[in-house]
PDB file of C-alpha atoms in Angstrom:
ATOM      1  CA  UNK I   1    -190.420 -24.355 -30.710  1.00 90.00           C
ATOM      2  CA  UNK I   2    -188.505 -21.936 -29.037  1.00 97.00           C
ATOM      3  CA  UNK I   3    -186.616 -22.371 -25.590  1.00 98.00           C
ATOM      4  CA  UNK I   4    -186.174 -19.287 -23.074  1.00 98.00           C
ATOM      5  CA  UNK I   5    -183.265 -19.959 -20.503  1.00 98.00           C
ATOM      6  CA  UNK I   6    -183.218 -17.371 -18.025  1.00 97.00           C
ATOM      7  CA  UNK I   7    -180.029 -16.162 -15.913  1.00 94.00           C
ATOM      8  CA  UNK I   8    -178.534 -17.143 -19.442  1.00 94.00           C
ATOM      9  CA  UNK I   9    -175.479 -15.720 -17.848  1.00 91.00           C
ATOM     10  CA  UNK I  10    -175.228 -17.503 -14.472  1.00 91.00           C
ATOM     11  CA  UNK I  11    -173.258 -20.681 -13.474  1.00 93.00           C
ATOM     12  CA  UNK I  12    -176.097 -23.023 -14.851  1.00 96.00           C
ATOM     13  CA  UNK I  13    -177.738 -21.111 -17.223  1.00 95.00           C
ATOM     14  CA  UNK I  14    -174.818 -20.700 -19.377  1.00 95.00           C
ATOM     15  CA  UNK I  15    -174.443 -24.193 -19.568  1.00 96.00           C
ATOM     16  CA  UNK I  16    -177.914 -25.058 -20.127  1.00 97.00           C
ATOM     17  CA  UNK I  17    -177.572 -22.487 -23.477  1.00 97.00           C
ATOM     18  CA  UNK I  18    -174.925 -24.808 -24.566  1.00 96.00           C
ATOM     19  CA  UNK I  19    -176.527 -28.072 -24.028  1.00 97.00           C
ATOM     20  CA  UNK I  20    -179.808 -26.935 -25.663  1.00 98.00           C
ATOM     21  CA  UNK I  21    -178.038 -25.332 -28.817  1.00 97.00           C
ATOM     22  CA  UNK I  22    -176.068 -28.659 -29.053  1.00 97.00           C
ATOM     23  CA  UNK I  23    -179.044 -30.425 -29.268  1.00 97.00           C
ATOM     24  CA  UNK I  24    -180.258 -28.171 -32.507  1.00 97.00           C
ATOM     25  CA  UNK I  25    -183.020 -26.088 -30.342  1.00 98.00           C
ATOM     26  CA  UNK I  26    -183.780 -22.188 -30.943  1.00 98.00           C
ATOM     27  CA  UNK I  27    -182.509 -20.708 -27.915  1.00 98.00           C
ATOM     28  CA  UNK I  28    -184.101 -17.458 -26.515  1.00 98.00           C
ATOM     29  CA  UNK I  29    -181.664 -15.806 -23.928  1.00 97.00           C
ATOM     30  CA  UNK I  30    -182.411 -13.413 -20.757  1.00 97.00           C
ATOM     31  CA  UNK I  31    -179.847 -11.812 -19.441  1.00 94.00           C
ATOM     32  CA  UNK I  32    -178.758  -8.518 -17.537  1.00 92.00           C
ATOM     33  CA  UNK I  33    -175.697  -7.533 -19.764  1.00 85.00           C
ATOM     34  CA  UNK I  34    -175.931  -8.559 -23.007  1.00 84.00           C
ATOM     35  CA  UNK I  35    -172.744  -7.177 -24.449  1.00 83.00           C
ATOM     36  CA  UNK I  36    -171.260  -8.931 -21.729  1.00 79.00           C
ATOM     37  CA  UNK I  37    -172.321 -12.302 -22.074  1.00 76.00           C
ATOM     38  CA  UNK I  38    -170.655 -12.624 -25.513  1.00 83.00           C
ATOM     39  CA  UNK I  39    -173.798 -15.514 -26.520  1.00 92.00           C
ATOM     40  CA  UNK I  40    -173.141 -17.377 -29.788  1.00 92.00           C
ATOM     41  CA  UNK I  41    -174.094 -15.612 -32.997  1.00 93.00           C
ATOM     42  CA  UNK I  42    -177.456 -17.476 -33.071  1.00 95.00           C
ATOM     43  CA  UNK I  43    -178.782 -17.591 -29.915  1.00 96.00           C
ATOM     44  CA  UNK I  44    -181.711 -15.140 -29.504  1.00 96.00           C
ATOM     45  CA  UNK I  45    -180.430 -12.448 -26.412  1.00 96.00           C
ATOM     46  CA  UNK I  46    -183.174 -10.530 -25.244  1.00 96.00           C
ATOM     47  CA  UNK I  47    -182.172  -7.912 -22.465  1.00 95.00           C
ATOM     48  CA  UNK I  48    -183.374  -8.754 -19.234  1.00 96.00           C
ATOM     49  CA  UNK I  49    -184.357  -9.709 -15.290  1.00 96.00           C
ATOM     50  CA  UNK I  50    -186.802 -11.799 -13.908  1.00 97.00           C
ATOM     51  CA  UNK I  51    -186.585  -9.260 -10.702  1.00 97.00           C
ATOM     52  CA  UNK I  52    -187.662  -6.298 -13.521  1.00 97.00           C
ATOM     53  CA  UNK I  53    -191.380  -7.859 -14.862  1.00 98.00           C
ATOM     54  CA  UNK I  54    -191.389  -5.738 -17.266  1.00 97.00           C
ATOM     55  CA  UNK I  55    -188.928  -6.588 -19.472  1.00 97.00           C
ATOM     56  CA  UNK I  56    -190.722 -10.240 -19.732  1.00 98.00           C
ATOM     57  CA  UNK I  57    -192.929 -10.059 -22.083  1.00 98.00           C
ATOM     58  CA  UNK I  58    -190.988  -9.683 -25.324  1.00 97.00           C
ATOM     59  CA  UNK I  59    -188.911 -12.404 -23.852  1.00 97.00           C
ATOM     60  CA  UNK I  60    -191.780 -14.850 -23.192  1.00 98.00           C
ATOM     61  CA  UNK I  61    -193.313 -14.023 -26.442  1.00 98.00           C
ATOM     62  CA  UNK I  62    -193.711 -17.333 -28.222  1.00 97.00           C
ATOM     63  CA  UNK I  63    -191.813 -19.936 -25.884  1.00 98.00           C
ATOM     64  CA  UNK I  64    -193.050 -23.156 -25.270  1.00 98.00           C
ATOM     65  CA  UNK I  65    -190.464 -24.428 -22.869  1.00 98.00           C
ATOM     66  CA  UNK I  66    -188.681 -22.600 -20.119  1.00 98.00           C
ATOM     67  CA  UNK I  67    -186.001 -22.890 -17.712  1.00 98.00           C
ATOM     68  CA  UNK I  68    -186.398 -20.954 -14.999  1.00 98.00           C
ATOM     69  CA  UNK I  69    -183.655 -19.768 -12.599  1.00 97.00           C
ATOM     70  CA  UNK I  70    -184.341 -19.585  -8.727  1.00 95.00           C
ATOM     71  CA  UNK I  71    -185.570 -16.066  -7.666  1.00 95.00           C
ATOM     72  CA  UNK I  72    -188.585 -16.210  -5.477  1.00 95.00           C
ATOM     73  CA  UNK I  73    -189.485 -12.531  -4.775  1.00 94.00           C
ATOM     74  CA  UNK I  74    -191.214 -12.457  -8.419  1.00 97.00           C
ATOM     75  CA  UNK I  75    -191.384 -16.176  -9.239  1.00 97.00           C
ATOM     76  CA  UNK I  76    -195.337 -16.121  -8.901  1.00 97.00           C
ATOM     77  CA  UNK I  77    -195.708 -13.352 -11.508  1.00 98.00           C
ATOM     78  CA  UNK I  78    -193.078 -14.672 -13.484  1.00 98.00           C
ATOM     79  CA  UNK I  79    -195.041 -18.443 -13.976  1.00 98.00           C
ATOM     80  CA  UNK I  80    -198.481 -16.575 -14.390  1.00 98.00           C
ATOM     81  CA  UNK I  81    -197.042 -14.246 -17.200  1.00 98.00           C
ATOM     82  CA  UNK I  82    -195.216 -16.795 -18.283  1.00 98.00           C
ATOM     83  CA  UNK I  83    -198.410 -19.202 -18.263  1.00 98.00           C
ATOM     84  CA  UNK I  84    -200.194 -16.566 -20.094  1.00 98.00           C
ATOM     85  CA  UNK I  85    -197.512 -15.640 -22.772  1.00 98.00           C
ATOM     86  CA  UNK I  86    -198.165 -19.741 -24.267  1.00 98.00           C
ATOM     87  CA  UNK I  87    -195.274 -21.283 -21.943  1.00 98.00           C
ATOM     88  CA  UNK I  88    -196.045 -24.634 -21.911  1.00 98.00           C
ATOM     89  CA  UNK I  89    -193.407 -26.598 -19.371  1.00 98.00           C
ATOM     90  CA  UNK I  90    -191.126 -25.126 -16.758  1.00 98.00           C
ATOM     91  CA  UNK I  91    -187.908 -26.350 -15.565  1.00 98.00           C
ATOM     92  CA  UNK I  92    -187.145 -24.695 -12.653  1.00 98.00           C
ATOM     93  CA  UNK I  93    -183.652 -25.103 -10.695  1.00 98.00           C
ATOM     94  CA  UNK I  94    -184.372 -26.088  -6.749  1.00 97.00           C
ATOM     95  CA  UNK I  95    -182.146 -27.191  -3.592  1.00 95.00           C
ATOM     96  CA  UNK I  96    -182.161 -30.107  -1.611  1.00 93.00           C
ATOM     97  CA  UNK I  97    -183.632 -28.620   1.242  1.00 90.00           C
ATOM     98  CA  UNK I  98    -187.059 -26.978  -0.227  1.00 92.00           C
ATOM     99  CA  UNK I  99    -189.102 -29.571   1.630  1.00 90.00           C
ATOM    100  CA  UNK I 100    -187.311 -28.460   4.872  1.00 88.00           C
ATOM    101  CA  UNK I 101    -188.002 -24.692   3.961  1.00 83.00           C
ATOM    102  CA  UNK I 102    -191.614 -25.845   4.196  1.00 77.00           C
ATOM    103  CA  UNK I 103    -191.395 -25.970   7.595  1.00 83.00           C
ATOM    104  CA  UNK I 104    -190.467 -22.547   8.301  1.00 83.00           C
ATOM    105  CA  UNK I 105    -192.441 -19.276   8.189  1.00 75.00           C
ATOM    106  CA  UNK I 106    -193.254 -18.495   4.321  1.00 75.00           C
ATOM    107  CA  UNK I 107    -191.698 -15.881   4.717  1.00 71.00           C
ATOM    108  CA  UNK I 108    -188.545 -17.690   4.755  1.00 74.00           C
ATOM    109  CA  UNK I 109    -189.372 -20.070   1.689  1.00 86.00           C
ATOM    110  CA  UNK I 110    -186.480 -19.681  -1.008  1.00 89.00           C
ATOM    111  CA  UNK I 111    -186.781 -23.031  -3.345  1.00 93.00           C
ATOM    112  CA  UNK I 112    -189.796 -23.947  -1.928  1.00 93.00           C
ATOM    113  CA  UNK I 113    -191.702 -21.261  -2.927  1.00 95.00           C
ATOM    114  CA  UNK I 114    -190.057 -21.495  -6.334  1.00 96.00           C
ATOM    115  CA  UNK I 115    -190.827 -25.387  -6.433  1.00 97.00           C
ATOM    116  CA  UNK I 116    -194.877 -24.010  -5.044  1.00 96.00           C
ATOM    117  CA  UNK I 117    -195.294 -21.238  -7.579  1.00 97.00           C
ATOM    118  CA  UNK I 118    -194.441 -24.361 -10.988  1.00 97.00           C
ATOM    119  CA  UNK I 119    -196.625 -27.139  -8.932  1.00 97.00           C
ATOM    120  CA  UNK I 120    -199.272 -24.466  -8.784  1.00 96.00           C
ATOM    121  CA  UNK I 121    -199.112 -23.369 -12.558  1.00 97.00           C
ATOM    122  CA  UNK I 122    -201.410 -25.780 -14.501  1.00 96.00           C
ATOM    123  CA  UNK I 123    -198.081 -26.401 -16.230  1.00 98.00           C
ATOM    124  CA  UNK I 124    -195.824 -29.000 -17.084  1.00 98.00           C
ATOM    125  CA  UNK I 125    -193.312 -28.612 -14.903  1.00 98.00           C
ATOM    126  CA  UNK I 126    -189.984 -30.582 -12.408  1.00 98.00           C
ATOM    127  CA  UNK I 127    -188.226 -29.356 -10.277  1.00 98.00           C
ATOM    128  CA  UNK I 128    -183.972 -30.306 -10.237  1.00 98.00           C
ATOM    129  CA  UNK I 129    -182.909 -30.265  -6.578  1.00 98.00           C
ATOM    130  CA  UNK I 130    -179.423 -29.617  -6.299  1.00 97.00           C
ATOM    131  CA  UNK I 131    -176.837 -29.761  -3.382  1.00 95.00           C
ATOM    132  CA  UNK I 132    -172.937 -29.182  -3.135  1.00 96.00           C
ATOM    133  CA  UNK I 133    -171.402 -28.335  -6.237  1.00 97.00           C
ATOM    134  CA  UNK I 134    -167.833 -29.375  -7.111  1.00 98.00           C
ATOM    135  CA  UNK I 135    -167.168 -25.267  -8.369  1.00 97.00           C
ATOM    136  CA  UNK I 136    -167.421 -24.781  -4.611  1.00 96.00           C
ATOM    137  CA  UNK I 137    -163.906 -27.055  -3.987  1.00 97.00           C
ATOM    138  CA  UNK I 138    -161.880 -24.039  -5.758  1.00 97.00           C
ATOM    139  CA  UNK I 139    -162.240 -21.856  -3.009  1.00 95.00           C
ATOM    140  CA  UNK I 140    -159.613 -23.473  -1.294  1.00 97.00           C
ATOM    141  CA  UNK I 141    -157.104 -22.434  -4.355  1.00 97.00           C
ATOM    142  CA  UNK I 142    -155.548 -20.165  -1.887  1.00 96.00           C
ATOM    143  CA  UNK I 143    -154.738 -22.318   0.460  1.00 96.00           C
ATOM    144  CA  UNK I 144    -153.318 -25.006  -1.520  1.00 97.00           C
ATOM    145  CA  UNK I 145    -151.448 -22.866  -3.540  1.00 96.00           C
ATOM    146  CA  UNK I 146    -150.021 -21.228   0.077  1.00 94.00           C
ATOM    147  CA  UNK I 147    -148.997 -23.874   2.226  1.00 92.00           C
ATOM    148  CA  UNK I 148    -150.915 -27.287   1.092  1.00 95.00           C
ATOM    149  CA  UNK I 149    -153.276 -27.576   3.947  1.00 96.00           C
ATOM    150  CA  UNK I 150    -157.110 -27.388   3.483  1.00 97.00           C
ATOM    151  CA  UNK I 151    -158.331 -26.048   6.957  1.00 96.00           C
ATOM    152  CA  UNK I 152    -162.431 -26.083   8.156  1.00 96.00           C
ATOM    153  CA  UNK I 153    -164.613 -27.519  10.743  1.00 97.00           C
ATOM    154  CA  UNK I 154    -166.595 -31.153   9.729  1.00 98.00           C
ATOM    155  CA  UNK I 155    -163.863 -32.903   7.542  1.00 98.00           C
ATOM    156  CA  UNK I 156    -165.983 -35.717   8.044  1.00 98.00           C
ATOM    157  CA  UNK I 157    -169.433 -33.944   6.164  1.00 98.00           C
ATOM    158  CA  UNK I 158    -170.120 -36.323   3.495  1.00 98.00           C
ATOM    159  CA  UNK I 159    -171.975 -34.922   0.524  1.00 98.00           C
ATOM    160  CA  UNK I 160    -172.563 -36.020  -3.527  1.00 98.00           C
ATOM    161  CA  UNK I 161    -171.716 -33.050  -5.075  1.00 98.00           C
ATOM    162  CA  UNK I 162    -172.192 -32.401  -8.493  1.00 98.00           C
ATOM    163  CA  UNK I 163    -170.694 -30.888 -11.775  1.00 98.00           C
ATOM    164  CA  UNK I 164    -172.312 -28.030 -12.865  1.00 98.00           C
ATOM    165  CA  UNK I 165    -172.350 -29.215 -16.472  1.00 98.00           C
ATOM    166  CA  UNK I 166    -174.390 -32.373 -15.073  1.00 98.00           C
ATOM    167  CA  UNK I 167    -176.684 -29.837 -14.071  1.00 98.00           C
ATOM    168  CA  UNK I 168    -177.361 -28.385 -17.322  1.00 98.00           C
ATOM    169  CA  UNK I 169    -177.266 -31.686 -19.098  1.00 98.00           C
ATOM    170  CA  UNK I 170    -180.376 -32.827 -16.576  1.00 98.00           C
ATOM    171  CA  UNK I 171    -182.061 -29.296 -17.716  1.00 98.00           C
ATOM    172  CA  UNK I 172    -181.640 -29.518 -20.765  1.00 98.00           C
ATOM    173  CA  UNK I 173    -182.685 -33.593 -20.881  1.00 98.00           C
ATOM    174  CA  UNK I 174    -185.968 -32.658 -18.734  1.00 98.00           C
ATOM    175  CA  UNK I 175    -186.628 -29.785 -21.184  1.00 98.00           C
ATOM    176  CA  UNK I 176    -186.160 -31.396 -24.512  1.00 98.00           C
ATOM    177  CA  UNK I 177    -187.708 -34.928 -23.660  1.00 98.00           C
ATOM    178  CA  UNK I 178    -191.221 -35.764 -22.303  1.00 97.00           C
ATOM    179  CA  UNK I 179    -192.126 -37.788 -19.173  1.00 97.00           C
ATOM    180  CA  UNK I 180    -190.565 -35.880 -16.814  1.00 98.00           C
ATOM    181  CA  UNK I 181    -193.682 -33.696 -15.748  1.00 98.00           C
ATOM    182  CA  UNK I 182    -194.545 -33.421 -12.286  1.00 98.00           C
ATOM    183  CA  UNK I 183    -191.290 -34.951 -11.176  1.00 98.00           C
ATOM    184  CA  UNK I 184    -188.838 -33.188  -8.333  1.00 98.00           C
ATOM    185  CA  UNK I 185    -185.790 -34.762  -9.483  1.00 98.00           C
ATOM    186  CA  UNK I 186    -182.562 -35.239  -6.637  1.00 97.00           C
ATOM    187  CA  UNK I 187    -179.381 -34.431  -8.247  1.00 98.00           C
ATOM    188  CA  UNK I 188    -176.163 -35.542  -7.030  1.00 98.00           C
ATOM    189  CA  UNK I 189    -172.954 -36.462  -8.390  1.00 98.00           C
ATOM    190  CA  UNK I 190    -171.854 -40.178  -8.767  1.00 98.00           C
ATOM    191  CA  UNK I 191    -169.844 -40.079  -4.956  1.00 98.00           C
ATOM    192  CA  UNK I 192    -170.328 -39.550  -1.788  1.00 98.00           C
ATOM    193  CA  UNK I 193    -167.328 -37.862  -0.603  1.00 98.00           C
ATOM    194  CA  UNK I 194    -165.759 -36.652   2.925  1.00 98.00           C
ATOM    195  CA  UNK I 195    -164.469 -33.525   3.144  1.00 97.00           C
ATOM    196  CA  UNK I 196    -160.801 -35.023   3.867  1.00 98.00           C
ATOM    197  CA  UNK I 197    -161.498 -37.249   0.895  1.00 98.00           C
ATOM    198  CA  UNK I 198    -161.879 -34.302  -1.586  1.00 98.00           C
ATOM    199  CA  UNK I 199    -158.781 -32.814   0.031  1.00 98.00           C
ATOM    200  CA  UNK I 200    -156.968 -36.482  -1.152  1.00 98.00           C
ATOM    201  CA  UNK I 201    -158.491 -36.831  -4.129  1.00 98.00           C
ATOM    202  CA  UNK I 202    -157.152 -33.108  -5.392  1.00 98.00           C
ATOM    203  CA  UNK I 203    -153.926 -33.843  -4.019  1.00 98.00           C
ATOM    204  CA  UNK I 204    -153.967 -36.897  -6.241  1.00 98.00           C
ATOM    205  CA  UNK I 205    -154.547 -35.482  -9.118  1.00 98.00           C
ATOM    206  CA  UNK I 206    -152.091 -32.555  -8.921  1.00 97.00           C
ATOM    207  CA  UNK I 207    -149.523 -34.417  -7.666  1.00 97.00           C
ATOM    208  CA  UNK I 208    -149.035 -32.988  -4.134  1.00 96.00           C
ATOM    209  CA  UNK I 209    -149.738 -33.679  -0.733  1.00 95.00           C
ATOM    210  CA  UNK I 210    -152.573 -31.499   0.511  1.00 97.00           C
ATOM    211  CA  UNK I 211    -153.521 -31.978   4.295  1.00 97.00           C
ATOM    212  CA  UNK I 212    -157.041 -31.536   6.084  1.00 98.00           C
ATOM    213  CA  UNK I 213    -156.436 -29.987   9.108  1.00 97.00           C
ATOM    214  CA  UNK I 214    -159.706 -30.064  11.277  1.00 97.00           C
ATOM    215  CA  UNK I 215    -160.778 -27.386  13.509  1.00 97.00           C
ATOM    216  CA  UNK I 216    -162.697 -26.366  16.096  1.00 97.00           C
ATOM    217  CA  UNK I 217    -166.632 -24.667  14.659  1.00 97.00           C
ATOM    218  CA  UNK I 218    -165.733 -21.797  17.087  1.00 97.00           C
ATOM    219  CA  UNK I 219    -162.265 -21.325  14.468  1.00 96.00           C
ATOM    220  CA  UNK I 220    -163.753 -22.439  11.319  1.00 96.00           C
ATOM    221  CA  UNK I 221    -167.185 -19.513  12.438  1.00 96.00           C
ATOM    222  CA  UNK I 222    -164.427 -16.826  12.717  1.00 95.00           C
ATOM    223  CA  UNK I 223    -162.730 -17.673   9.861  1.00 93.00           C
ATOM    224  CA  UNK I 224    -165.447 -17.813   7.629  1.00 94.00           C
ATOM    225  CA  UNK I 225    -167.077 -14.502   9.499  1.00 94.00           C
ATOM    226  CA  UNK I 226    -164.186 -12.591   8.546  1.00 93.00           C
ATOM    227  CA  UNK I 227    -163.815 -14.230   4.732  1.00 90.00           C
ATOM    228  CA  UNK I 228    -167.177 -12.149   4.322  1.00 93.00           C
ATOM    229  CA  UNK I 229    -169.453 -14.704   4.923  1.00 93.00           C
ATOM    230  CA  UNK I 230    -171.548 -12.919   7.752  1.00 92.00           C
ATOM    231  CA  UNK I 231    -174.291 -14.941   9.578  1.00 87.00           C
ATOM    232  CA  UNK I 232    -174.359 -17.403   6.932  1.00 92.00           C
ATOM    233  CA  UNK I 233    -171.308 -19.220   8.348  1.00 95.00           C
ATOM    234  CA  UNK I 234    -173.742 -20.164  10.690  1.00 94.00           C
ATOM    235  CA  UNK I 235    -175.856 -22.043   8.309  1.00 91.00           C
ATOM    236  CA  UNK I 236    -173.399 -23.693   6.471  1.00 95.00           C
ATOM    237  CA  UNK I 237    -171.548 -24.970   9.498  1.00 97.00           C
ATOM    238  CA  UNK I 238    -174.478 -26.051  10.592  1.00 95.00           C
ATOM    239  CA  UNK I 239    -175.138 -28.012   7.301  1.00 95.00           C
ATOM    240  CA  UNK I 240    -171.769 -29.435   7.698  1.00 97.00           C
ATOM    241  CA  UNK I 241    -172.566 -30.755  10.962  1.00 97.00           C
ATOM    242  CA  UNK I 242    -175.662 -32.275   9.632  1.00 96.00           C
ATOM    243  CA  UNK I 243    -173.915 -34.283   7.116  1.00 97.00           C
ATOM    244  CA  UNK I 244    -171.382 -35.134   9.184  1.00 98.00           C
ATOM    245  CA  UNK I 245    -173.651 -36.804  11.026  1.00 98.00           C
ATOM    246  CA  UNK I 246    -176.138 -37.787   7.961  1.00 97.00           C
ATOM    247  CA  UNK I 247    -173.982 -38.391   5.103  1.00 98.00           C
ATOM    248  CA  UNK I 248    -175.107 -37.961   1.609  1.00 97.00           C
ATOM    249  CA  UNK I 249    -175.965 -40.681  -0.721  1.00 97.00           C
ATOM    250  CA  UNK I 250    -175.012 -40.727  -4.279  1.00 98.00           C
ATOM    251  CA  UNK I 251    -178.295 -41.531  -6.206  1.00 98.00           C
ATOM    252  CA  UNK I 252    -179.009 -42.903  -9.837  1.00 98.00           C
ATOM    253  CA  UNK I 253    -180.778 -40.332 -10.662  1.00 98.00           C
ATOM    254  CA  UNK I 254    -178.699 -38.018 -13.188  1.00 98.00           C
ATOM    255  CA  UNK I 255    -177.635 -41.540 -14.996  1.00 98.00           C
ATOM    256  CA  UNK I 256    -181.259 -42.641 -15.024  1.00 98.00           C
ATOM    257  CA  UNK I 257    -181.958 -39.372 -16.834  1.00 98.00           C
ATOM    258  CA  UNK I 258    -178.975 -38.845 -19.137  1.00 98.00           C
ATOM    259  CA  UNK I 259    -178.205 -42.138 -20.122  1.00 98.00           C
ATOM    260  CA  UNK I 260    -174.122 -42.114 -18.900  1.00 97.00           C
ATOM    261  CA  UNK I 261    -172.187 -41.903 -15.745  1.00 97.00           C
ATOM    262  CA  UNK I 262    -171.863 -38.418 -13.849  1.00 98.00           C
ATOM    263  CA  UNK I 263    -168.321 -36.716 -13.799  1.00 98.00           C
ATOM    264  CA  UNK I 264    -166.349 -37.779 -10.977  1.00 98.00           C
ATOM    265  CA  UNK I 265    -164.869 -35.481  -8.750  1.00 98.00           C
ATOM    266  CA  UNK I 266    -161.358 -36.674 -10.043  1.00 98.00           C
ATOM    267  CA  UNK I 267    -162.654 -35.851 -13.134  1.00 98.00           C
ATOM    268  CA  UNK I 268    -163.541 -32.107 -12.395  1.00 98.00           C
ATOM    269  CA  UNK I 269    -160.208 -31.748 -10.522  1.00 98.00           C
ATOM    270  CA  UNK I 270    -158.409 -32.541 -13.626  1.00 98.00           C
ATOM    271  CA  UNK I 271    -159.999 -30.268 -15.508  1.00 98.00           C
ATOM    272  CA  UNK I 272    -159.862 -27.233 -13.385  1.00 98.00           C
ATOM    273  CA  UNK I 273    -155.724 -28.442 -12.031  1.00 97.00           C
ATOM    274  CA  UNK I 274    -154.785 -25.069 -13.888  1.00 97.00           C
ATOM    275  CA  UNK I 275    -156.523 -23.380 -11.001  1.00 97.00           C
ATOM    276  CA  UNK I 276    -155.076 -25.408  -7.861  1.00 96.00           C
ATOM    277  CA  UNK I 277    -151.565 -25.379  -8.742  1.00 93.00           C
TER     278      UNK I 277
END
């Protein structure tokens, strides 16, 4: 049985490659660059895009199980030739907020029309909706290498992010296992955290005293404009603001499926100090 991980090279897909060859399974690899994504000695790398259909189908060529990255503008050709190639369950990497893309004009669907296109398959398939990630925390490096203070709008947004790794353990777990078809799993990590509490908790662990200083949206927008994030400062800010007033819940769900405790945010933060000090 052979397992095709697409975006073998991204932030998840990576890991999932690791979590499937420690669990003994033939691993099939797409990726962009091969040379560059230096894959162990026996995982299968097959050059590759799901945006470029055409250099699918010697990668699909006798898979049974898939994980499937999120890129909509070909994700319904992708799951037909995919369907037709033998692929017999999908595992397909979602958001939080696919049901609320529903509600918008299709032609704004991201995850939901990748969560549509594996419901619609005649495959086995679930869908892992994911929010904040704890990556996302070292992108204040600079700041708490410069002067110790963590500045942004919403210190009070509550989320339950989640390790990456955690991410590719639940892949990996939904792939390998059975009874997981038809399910749209939410992922989150094992906290619920405020903004300002992250800011603590890193503080904590490196062993200085990091501040949250709060400001206004209209700073934070300009900020964040400028930092190259465009119109989607917008989005997030508004996001913030939403779970500032709607705070996250940690849910069961990733022990439920894995058997163990998610990594703490404490515990990431140790791990990644190197970068923060």
């Amino acid at each position: 049985m052979t397992f095709l991980v697409t975006g073998a090279t991204g932030s998840v897909g990576r890991l999932v490659v690791d979590r499937l060859r420690a669990a003994g399974a033939p691993v099939r690899a797409l990726t962009k660059n091969p040379r560059k994504a230096a894959l162990p000695a026996d995982v299968e790398v097959i050059e590759g895009y799901l945006g470029e259909l055409d250099t699918l189908p010697p990668a699909l060529e006798g898979v049974e199980r898939m994980y499937l990255a999120p890129l909509p503008g070909t994700v319904h050709d992708v799951v037909d030739m995919a369907k037709r190639a033998g692929v017999r369950r999908i595992v397909a990497l979602s958001q939080i907020d696919a049901d609320r893309e529903a509600e918008r004009d299709e032609s704004e669907w991201h995850y939901h029309a990748i969560e549509k296109a594996v419901e619609n398959s005649g495959l086995e398939w679930t869908c892992l909706r994911v929010g904040q990630f704890f990556i996302n925390s070292l992108d204040w490096a600079d700041q708490i290498k410069g002067d110790g203070a963590v500045k942004g709008a919403y210190g009070a947004a509550t989320y339950a992010p989640i390790d990456l790794g955690d991410i590719a353990a639940t892949a990996a777990a939904t792939l390998l296992e059975d009874g997981h078809h038809g399910k749209k799993y939410m992922l989150t990590g094992p906290e619920s955290l405020k903004r300002t509490d992250m800011v603590r908790i890193i503080g904590e662990v490196i062993g200085r005293d990091i501040r949250f200083v709060e400001q206004t949206r209209e700073e934070a927008y300009k900020e964040m404009y400028d930092a190259g994030w465009g119109e989607a400062a917008d989005w997030m800010l508004d996001l913030d603001a939403r779970f500032t007033e709607h705070p996250e819940v940690a849910l069961p769900t990733f022990e439920r499926i894995n058997g163990r405790g998610g990594t703490t945010f404490a515990e990431f933060i140790a791990g990644n100090a190197d970068k923060l000090r």
